[in-house]
mmCIF file with all atom_site columns, C-alpha atoms in Angstrom:
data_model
loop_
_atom_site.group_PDB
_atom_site.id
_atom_site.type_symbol
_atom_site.label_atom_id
_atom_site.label_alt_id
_atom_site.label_comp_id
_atom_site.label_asym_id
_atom_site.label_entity_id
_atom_site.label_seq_id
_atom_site.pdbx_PDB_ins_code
_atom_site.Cartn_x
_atom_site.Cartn_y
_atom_site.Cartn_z
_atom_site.occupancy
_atom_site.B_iso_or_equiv
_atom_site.pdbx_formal_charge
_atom_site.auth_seq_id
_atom_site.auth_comp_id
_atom_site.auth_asym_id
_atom_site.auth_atom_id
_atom_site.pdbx_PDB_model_num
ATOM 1   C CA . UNK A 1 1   ? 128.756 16.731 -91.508  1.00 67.00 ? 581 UNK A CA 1
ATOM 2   C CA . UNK A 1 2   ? 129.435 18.305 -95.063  1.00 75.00 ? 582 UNK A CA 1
ATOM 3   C CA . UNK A 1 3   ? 132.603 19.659 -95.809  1.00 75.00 ? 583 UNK A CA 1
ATOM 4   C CA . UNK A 1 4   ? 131.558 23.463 -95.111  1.00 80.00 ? 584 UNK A CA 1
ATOM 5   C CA . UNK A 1 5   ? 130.254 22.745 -91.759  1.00 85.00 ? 585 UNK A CA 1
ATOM 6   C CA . UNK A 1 6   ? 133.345 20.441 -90.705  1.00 89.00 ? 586 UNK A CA 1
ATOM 7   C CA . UNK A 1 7   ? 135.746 23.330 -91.680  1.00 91.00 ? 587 UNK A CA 1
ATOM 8   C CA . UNK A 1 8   ? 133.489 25.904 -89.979  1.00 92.00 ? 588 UNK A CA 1
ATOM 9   C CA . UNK A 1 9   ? 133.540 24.098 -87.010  1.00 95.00 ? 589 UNK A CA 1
ATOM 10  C CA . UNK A 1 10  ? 137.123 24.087 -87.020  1.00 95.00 ? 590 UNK A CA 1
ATOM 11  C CA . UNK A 1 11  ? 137.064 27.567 -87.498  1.00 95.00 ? 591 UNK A CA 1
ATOM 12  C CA . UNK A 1 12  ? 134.858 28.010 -84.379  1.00 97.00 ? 592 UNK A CA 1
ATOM 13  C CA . UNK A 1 13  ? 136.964 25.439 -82.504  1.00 97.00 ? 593 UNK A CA 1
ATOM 14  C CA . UNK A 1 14  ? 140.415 27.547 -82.975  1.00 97.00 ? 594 UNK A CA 1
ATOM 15  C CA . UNK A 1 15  ? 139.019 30.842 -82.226  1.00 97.00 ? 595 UNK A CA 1
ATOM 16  C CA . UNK A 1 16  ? 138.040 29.056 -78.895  1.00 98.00 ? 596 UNK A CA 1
ATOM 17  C CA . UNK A 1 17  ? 140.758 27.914 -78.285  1.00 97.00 ? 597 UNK A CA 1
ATOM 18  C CA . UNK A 1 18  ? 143.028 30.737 -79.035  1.00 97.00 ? 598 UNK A CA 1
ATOM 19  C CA . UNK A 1 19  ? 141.166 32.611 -76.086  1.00 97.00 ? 599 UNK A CA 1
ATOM 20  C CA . UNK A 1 20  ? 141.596 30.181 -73.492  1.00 97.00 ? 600 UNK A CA 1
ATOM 21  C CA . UNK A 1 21  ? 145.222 30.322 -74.185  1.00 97.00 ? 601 UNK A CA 1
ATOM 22  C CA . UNK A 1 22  ? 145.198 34.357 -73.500  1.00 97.00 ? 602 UNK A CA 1
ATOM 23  C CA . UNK A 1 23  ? 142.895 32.892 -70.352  1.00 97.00 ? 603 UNK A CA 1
ATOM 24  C CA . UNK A 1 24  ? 145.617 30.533 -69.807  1.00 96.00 ? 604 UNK A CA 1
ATOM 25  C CA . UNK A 1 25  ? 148.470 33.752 -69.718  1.00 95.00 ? 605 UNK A CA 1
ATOM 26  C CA . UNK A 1 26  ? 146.620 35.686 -67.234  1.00 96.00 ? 606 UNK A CA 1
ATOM 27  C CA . UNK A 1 27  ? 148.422 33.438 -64.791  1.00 95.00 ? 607 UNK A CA 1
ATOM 28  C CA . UNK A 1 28  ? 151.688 35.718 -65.244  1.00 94.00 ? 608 UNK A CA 1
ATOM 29  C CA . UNK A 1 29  ? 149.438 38.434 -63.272  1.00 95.00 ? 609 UNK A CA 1
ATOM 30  C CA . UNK A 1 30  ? 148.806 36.255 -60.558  1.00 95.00 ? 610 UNK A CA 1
ATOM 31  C CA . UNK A 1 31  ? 150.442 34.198 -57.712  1.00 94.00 ? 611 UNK A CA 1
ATOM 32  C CA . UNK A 1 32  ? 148.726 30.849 -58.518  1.00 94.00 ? 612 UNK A CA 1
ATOM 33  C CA . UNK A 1 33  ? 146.631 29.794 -61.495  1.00 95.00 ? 613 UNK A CA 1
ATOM 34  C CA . UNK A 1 34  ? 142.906 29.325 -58.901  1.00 95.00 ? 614 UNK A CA 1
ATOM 35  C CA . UNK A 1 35  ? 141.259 31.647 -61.040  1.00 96.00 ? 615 UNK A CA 1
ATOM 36  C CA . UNK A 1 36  ? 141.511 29.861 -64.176  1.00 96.00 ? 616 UNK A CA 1
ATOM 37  C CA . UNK A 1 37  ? 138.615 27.559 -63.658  1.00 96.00 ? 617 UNK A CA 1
ATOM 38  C CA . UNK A 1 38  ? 136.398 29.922 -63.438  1.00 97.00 ? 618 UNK A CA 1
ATOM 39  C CA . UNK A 1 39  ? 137.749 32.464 -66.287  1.00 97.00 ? 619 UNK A CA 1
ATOM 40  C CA . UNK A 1 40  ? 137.987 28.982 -68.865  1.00 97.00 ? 620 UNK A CA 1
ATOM 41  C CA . UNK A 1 41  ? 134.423 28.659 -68.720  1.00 97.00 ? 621 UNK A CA 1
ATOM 42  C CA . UNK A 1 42  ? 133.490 32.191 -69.330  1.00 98.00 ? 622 UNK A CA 1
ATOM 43  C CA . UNK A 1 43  ? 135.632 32.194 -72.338  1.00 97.00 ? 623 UNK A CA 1
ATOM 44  C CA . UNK A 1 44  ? 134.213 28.884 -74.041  1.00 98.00 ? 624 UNK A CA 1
ATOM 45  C CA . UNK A 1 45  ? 130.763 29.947 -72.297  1.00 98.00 ? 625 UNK A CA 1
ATOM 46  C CA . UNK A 1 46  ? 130.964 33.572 -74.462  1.00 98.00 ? 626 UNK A CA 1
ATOM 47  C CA . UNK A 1 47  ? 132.214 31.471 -77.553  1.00 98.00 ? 627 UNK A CA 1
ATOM 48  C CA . UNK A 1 48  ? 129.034 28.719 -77.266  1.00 98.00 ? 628 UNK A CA 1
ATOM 49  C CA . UNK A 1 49  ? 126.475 31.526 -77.085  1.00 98.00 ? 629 UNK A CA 1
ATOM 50  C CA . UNK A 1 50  ? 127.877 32.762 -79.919  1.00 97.00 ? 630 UNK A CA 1
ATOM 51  C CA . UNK A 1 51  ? 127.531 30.157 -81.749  1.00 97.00 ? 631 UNK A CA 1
ATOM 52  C CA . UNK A 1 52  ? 124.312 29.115 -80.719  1.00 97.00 ? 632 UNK A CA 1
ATOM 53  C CA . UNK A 1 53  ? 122.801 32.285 -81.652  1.00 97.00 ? 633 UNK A CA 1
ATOM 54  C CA . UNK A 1 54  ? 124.618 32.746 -84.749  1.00 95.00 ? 634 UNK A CA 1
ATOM 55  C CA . UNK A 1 55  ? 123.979 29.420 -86.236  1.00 94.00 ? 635 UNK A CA 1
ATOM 56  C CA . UNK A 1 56  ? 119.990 30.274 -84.844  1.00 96.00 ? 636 UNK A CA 1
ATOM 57  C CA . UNK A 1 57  ? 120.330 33.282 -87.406  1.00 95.00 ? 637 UNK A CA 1
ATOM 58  C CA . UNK A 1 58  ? 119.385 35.604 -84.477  1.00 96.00 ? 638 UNK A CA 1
ATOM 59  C CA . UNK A 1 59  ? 121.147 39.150 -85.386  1.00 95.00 ? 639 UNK A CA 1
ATOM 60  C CA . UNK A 1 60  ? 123.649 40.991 -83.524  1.00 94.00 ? 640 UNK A CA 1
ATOM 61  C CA . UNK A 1 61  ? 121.079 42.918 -81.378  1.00 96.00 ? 641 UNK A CA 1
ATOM 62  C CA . UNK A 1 62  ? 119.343 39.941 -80.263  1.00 97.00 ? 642 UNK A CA 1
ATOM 63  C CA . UNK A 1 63  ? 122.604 37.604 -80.178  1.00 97.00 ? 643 UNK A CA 1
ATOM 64  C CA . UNK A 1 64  ? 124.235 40.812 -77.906  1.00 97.00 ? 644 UNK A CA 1
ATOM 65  C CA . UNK A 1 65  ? 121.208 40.503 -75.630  1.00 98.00 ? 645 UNK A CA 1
ATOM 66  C CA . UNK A 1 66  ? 121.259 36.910 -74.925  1.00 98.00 ? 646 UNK A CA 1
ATOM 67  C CA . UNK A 1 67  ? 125.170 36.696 -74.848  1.00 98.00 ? 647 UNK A CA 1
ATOM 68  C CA . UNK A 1 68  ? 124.577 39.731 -72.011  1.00 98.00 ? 648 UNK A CA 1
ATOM 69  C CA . UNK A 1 69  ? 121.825 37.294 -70.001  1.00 97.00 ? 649 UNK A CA 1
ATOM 70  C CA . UNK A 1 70  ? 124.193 34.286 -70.469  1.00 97.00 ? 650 UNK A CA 1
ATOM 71  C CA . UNK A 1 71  ? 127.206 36.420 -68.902  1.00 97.00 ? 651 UNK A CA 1
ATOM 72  C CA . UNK A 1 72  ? 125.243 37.810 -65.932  1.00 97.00 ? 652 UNK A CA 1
ATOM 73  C CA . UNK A 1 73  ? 123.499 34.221 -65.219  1.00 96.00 ? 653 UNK A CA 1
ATOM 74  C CA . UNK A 1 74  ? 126.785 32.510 -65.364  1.00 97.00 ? 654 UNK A CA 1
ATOM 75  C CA . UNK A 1 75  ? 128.960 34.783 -63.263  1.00 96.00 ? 655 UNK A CA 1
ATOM 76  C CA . UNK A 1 76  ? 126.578 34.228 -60.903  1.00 96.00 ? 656 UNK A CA 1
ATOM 77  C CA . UNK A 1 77  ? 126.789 30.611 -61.003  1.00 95.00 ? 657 UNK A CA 1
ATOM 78  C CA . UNK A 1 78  ? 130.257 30.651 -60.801  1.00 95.00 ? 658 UNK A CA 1
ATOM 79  C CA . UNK A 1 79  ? 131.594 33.168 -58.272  1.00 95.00 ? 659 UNK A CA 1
ATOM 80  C CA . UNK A 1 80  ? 128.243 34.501 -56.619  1.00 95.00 ? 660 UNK A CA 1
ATOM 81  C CA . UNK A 1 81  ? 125.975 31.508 -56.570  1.00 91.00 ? 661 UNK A CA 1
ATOM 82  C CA . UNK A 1 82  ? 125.629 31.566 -52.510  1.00 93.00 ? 662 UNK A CA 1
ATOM 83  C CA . UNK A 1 83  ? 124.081 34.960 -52.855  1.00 92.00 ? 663 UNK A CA 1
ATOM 84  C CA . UNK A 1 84  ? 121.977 34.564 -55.850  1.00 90.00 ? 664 UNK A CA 1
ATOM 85  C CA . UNK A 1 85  ? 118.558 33.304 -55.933  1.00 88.00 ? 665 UNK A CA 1
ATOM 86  C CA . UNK A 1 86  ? 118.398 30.270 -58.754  1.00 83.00 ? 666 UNK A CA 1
ATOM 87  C CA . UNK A 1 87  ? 121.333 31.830 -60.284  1.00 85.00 ? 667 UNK A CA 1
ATOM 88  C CA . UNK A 1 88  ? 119.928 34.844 -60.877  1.00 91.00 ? 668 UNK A CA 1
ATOM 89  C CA . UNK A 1 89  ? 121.098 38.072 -59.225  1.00 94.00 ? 669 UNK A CA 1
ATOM 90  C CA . UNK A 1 90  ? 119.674 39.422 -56.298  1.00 94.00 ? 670 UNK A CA 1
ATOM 91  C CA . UNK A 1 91  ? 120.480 42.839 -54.496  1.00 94.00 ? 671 UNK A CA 1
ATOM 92  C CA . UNK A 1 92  ? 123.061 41.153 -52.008  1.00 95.00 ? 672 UNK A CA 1
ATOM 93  C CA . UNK A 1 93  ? 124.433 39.903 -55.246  1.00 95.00 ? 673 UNK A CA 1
ATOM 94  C CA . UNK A 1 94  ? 125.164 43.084 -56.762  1.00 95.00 ? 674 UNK A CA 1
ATOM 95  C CA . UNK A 1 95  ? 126.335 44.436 -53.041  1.00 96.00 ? 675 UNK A CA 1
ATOM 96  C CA . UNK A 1 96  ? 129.343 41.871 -52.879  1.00 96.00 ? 676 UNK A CA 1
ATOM 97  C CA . UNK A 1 97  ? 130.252 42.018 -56.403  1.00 96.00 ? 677 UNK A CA 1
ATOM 98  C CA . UNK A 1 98  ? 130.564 46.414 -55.747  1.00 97.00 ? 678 UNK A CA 1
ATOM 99  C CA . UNK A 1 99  ? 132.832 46.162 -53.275  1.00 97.00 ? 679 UNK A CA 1
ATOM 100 C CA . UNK A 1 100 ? 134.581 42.776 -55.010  1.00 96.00 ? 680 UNK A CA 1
ATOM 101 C CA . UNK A 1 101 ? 134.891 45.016 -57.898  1.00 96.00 ? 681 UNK A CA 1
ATOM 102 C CA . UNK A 1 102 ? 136.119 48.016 -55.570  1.00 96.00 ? 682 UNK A CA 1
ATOM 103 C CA . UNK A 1 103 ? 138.546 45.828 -53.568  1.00 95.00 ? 683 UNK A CA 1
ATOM 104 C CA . UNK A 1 104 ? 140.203 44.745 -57.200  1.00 95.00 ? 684 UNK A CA 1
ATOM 105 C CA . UNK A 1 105 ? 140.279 48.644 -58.315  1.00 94.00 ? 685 UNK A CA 1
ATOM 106 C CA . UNK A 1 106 ? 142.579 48.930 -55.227  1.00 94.00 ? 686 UNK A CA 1
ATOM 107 C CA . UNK A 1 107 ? 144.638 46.158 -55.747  1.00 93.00 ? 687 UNK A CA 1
ATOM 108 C CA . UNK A 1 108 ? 145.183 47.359 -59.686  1.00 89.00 ? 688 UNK A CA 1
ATOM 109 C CA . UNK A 1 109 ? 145.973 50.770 -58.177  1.00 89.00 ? 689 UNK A CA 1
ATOM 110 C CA . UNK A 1 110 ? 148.500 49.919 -55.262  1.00 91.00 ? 690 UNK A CA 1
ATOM 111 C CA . UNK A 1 111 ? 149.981 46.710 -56.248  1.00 91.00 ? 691 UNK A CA 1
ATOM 112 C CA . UNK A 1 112 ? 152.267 45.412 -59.346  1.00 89.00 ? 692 UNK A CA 1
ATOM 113 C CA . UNK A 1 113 ? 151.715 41.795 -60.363  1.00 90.00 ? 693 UNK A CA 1
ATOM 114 C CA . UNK A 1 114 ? 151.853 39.362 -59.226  1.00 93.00 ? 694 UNK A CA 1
ATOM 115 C CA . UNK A 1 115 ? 148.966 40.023 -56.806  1.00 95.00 ? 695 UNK A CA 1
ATOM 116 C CA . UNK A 1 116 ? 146.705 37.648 -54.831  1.00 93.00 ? 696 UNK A CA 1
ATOM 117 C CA . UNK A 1 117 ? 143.459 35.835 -56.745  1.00 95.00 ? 697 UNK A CA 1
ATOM 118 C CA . UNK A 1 118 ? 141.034 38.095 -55.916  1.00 95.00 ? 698 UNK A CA 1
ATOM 119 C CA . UNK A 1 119 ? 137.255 38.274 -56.497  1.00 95.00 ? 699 UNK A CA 1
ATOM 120 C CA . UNK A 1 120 ? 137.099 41.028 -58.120  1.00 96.00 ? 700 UNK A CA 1
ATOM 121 C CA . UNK A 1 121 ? 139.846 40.505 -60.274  1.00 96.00 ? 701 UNK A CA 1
ATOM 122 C CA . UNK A 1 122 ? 138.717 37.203 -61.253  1.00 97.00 ? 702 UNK A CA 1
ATOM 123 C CA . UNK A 1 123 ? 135.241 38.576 -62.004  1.00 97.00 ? 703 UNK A CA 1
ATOM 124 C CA . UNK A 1 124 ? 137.073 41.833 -64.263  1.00 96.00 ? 704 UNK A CA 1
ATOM 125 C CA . UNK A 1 125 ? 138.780 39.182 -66.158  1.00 96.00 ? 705 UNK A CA 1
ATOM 126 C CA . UNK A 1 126 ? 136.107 36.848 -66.934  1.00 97.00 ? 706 UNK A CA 1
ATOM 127 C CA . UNK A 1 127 ? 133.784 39.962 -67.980  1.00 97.00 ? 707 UNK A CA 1
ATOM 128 C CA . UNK A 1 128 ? 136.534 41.402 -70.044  1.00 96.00 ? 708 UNK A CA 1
ATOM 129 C CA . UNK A 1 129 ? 137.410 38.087 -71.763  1.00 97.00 ? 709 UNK A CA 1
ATOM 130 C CA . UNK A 1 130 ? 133.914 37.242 -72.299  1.00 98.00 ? 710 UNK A CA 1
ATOM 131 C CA . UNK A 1 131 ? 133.227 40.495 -74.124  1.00 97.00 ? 711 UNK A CA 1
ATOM 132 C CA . UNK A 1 132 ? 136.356 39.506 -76.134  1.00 96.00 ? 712 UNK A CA 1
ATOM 133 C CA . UNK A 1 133 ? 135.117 36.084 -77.595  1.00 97.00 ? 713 UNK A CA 1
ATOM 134 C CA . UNK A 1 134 ? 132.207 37.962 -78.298  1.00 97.00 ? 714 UNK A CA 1
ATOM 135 C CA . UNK A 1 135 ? 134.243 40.388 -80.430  1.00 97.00 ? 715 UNK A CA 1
ATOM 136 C CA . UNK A 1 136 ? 135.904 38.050 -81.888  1.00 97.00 ? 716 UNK A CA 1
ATOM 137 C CA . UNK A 1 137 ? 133.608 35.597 -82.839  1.00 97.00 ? 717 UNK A CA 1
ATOM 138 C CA . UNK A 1 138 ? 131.359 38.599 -84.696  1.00 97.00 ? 718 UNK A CA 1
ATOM 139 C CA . UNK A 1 139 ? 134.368 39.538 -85.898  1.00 96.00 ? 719 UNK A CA 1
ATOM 140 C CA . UNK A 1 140 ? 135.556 36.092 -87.207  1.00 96.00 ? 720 UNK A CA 1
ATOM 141 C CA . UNK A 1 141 ? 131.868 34.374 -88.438  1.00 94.00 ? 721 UNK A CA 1
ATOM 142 C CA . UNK A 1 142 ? 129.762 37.678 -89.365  1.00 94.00 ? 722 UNK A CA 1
ATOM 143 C CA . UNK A 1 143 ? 132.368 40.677 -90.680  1.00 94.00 ? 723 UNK A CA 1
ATOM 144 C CA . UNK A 1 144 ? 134.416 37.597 -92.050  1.00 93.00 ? 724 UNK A CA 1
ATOM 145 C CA . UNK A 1 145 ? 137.679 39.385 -91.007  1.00 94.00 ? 725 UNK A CA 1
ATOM 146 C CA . UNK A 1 146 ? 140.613 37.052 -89.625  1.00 94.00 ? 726 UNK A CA 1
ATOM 147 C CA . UNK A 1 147 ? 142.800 40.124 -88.635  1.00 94.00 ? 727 UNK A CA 1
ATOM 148 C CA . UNK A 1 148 ? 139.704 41.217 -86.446  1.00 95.00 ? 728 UNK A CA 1
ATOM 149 C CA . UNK A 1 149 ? 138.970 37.939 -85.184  1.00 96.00 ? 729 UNK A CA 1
ATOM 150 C CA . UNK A 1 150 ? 142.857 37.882 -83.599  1.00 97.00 ? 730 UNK A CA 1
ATOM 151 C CA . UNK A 1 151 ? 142.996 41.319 -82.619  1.00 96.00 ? 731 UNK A CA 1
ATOM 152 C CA . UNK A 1 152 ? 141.223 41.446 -79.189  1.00 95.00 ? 732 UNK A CA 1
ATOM 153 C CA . UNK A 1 153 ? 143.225 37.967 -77.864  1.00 96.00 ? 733 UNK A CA 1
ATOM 154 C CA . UNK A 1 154 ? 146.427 39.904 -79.004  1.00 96.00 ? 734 UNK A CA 1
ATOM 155 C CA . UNK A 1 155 ? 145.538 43.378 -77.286  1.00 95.00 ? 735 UNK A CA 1
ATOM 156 C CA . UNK A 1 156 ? 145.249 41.004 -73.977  1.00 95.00 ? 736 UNK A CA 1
ATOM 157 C CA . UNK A 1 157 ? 148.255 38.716 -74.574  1.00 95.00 ? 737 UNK A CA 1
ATOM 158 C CA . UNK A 1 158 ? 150.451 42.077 -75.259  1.00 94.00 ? 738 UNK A CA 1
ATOM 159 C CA . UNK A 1 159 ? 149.055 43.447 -72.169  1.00 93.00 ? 739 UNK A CA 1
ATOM 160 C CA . UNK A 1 160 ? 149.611 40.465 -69.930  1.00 94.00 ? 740 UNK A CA 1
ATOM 161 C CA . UNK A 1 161 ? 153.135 40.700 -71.309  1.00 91.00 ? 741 UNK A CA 1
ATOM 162 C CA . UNK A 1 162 ? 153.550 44.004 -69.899  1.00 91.00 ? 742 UNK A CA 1
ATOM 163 C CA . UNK A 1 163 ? 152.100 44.366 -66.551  1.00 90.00 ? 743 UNK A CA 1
ATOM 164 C CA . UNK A 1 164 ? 152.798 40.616 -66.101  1.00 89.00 ? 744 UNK A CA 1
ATOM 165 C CA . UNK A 1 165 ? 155.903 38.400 -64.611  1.00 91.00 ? 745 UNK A CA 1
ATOM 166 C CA . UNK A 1 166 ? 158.411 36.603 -66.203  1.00 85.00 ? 746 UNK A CA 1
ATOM 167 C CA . UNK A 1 167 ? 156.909 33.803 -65.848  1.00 85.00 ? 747 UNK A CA 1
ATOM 168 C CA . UNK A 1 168 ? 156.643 30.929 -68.559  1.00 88.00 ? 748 UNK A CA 1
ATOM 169 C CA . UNK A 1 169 ? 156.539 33.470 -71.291  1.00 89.00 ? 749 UNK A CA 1
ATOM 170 C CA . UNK A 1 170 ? 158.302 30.996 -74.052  1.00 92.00 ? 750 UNK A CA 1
ATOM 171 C CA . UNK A 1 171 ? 155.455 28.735 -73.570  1.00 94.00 ? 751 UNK A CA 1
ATOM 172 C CA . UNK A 1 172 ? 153.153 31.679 -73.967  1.00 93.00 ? 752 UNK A CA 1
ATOM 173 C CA . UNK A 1 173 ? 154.294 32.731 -76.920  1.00 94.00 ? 753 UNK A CA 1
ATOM 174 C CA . UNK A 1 174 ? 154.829 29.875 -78.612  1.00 96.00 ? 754 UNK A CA 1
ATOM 175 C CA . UNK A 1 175 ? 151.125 28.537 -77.643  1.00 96.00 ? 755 UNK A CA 1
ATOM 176 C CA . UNK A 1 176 ? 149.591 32.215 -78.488  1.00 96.00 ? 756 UNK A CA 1
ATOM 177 C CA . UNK A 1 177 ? 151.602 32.075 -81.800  1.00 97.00 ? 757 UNK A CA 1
ATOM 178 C CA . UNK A 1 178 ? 149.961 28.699 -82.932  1.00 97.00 ? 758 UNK A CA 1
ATOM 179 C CA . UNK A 1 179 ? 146.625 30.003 -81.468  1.00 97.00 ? 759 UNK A CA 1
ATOM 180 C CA . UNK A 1 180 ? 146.781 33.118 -84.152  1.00 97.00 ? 760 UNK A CA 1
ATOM 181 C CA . UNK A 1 181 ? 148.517 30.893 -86.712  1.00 97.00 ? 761 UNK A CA 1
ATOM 182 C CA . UNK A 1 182 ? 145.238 28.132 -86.400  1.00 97.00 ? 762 UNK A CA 1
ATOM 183 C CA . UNK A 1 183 ? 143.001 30.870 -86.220  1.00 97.00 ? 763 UNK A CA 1
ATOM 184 C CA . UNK A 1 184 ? 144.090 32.200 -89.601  1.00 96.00 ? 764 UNK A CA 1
ATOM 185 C CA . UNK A 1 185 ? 144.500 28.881 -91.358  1.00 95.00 ? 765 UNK A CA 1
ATOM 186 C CA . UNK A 1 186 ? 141.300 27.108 -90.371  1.00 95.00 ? 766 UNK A CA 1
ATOM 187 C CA . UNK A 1 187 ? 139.371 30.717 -91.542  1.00 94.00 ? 767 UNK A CA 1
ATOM 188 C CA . UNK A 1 188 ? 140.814 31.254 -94.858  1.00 92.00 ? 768 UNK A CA 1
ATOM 189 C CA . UNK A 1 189 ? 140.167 27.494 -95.522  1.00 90.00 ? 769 UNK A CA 1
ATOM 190 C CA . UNK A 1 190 ? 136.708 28.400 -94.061  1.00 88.00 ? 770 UNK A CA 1
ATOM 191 C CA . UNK A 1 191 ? 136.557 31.550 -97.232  1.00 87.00 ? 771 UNK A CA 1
ATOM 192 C CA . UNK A 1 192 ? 137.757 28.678 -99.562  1.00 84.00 ? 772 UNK A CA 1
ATOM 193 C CA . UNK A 1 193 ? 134.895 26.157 -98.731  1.00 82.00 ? 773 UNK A CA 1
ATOM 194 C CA . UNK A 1 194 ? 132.306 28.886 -98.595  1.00 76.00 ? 774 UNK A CA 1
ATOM 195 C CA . UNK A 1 195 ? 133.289 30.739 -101.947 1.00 74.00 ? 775 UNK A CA 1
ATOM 196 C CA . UNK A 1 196 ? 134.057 27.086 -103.247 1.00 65.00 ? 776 UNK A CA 1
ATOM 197 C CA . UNK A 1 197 ? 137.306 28.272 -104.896 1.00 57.00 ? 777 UNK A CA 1
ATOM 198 C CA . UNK A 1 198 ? 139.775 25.085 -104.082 1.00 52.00 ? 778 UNK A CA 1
ATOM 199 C CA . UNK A 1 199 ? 141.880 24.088 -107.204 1.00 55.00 ? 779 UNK A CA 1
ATOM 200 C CA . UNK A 1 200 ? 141.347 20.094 -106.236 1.00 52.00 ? 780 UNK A CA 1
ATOM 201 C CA . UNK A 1 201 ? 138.389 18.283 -107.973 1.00 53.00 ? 781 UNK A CA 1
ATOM 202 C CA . UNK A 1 202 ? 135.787 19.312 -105.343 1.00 53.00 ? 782 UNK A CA 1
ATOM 203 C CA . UNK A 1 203 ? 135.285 21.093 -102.066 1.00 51.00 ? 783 UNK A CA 1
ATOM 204 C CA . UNK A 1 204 ? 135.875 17.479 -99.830  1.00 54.00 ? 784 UNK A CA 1
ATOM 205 C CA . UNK A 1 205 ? 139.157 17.116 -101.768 1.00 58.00 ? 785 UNK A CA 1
ATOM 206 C CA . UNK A 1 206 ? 140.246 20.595 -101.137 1.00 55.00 ? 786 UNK A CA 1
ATOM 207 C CA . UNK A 1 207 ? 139.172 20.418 -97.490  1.00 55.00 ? 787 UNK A CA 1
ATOM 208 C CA . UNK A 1 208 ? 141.310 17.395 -96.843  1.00 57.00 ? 788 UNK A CA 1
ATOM 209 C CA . UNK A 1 209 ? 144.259 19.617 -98.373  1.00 55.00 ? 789 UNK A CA 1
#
């Protein structure tokens, strides 16, 4: 692996993992942490289609499409696979996940957190954080914009830190901090490699700085 490619792949590897700590803080809106499963591998599912398609040159209208097929099929898997057919969708499918999505409307409405693990709510999250890492990975690889790339993990951390419970929230911070802080280092040394602008003798020098 060439020095570009090892430092993109860092890149990649920090925005990933700065989501699955916001998946990781969703457990201040909830009694126990049995959704994270489930949410985890929406977020690094989003992030690897991402990739895959970006890295396959496919453009944003094609990458949008498959990254759409990818959520529905793995949703399914995941939460609805006894009422899917192959994991694809069928009409019972999109019956239970209604009133799943109707049930967790109701709880949102009513209740304060923390609430119950839900369905629905697990579903809503692992939608909404998918369409994040999609964000943010265009945002990150293709406008080539690091405050972009952070923004839609911080617009869920700072709402989990309002509607959520006091509840670890030092440990939050501290891992969403380092999250944003990798995010930012591993892209500008990303800009560096790619506009080949390192002071040191060569890019593989200036990487390993």
């Amino acid at each position: 692996m060439n020095p570009r490619q090892l430092v993109t792949t860092a890149a990649e590897a920090a925005l990933i993992a700065l989501s699955v700590v916001v998946a990781i803080g969703l457990e201040r809106l909830f009694v126990d942490t049995s959704f994270l499963a489930e949410v985890s591998v929406l977020v690094v599912g989003s992030h690897l289609v991402a990739i895959i398609c970006r890295r396959a040159g496919l453009g944003m209208i094609a990458t949008t499409l498959v990254s759409l097929a990818g959520l529905v099929l793995l949703t399914t898997a995941l939460l609805y696979g006894d009422t899917a057919s192959a994991f694809v969708p069928t009409s019972e499918t999109l019956e239970v996940f209604r009133a799943d999505l109707s049930a967790a409307w109701d709880i949102y409405a009513q209740e304060s957190a923390p609430v119950e693990v839900a369905p629905g709510l697990v579903a809503a999250s692992g939608i909404l954080l998918w369409w994040l890492a999609f964000l943010a990975d265009w945002a990150a690889f293709r406008l080539r914009s690091p405050l972009e790339a952070v923004a839609p993990a911080t617009a869920v951390f700072v709402f989990t830190a309002l509607l959520g419970v006091a509840r670890h929230q030092i440990a939050h911070g501290a891992l969403f901090a380092a999250g944003v802080i990798g995010v930012l280092l591993t892209m500008r040394a990303e800009r560096q490699v790619r506009e080949e602008v390192w002071v040191a003798s060569g890019t593989a020098r200036g990487v390993g700085a």
